[in-house]
C-alpha positions in Angstrom: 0.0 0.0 0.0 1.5 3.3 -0.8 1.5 6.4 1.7 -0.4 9.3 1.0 1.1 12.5 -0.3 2.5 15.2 2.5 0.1 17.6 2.5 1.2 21.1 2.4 -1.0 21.9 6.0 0.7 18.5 7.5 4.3 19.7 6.2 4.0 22.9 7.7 2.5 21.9 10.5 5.6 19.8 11.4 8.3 22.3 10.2 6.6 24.9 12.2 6.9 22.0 15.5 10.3 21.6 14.4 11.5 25.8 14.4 13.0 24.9 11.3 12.3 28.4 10.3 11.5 26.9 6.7 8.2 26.5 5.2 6.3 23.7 3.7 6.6 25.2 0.0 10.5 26.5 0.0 11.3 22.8 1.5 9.7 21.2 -1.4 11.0 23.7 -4.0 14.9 23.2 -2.2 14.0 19.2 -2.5 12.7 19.4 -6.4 15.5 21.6 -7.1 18.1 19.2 -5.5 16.5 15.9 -7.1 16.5 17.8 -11.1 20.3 18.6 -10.2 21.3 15.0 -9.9 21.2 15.1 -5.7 22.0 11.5 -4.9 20.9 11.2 -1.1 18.2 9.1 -0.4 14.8 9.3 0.6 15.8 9.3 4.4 19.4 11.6 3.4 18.0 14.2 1.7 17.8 16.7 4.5 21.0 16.7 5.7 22.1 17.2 2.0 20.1 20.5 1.9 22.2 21.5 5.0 19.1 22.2 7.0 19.8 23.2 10.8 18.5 20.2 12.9 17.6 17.9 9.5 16.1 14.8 12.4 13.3 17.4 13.5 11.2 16.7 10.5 9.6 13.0 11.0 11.5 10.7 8.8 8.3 8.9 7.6 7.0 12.5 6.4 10.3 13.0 5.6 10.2 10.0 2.8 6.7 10.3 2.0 7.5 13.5 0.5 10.7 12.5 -1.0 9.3 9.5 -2.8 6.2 11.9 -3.9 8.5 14.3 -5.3 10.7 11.5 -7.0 7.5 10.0 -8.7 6.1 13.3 -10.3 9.3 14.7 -11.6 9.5 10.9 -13.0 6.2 11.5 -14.7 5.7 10.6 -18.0 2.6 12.3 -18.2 4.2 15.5 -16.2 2.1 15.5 -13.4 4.3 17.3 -11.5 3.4 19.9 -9.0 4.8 22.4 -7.2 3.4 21.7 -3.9 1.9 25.2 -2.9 -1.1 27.1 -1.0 -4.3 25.8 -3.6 -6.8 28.3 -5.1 -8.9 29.3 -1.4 -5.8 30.8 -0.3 -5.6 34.7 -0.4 -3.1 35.9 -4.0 -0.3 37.6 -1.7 -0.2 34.2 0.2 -0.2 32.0 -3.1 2.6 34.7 -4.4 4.9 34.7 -1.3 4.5 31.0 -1.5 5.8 30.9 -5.0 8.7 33.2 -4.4 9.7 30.8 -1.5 9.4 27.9 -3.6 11.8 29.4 -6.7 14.1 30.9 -3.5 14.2 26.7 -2.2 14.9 25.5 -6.2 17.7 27.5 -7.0 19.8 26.6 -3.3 18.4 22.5 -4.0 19.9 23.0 -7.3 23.0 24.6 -6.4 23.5 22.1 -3.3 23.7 19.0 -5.6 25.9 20.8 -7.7 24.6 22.2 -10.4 26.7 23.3 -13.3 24.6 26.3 -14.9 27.6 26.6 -17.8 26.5 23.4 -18.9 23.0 24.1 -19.7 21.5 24.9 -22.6 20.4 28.7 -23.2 16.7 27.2 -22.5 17.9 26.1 -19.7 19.8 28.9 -18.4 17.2 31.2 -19.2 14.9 28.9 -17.0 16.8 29.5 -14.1 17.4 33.0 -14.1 13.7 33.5 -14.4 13.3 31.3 -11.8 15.9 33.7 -10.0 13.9 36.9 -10.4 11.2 35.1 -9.2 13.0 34.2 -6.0 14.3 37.8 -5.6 11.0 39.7 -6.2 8.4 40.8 -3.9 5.4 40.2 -5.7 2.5 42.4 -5.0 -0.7 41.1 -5.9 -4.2 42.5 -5.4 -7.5 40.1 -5.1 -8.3 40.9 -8.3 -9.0 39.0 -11.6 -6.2 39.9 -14.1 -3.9 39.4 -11.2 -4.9 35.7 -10.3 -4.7 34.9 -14.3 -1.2 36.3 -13.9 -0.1 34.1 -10.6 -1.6 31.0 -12.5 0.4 31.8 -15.3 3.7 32.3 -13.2 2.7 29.1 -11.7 2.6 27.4 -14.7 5.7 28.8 -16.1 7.3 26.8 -13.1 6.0 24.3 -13.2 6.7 23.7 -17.2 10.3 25.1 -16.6 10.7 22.3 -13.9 9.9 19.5 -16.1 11.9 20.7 -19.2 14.8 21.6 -16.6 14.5 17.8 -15.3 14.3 16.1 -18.7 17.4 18.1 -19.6 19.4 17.3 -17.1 18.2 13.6 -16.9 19.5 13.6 -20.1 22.8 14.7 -19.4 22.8 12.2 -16.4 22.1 8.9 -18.9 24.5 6.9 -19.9 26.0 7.4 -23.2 25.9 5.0 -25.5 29.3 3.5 -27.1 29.6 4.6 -31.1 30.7 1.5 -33.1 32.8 2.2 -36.5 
């Protein structure tokens, strides 16, 4: 029987017991961000690879649950990955500081399993520097229509750019084939 999904309330929840002064959405963006950039720790490691303060205060079995959920969608062949973030009821500037965090936890997952952003294609590299202003921005959204079509558009981008960022550096990760002559 497979365990359910970390949800982001439950996630909090226990990062908030733990004072790891990191929320539930800029842990999962560090995690996705360390898992596209080759991060080799497993599902009960991955914590103290991201370098967190006190890496044993988050329950291990949430702690795996949400590594092996994160593992699956990026695996995805139908890209069902999501980044996991406040849903739709949540006020805009929640849902926008939320994404900020997440983009913020990417780009230090990424650069903690060492990625090499000279290697990447322009795609790529433009990828992450959006992703970068994201990070560094301070969103400031009113409750209004035009400015939820633009979040779910941001959040989208993201979410896109994840997947093609993963399927690029996947790539780079397989094994090459020998030529024959």
């Amino acid at each position: 029987m497979t365990e359910s999904v970390p949800s982001l309330a439950e996630l909090d929840r226990a990062l908030r017991e733990a004072r790891s002064g990191i929320g539930a959405g800029e842990l999962h963006g560090s995690l996705t961000g360390y898992l596209c950039a080759g991060g080799r720790a497993g599902s009960q490691e991955w914590l103290q690879a991201l370098q967190l303060d006190d890496p044993g205060a988050l329950p291990a079995q949430l702690a795996g649950r949400l590594y092996e959920d994160c593992r699956r969608q990026l695996d995805d062949p139908d890209f069902g990955f999501q980044p996991l973030l406040p849903d739709e009821d949540a006020p805009l500037a929640e849902r926008a500081e939320a994404l900020v965090a997440w983009c913020r936890g990417f780009l230090g997952g990424a650069g903690l399993a060492g990625l090499d952003a000279r290697s990447l294609s322009d795609d790529a590299d433009e990828i992450l520097r959006d992703f970068a202003g994201i990070a560094g921005s301070q969103l400031d959204y009113a409750d209004d229509e035009e400015d939820e079509a633009a979040l779910a558009e941001v959040q989208e981008f993201v979410r896109i750019g994840v997947l093609l960022l993963q399927r690029e550096l996947a790539g780079a990760r397989a094994p090459r084939a020998k030529r024959l002559h």
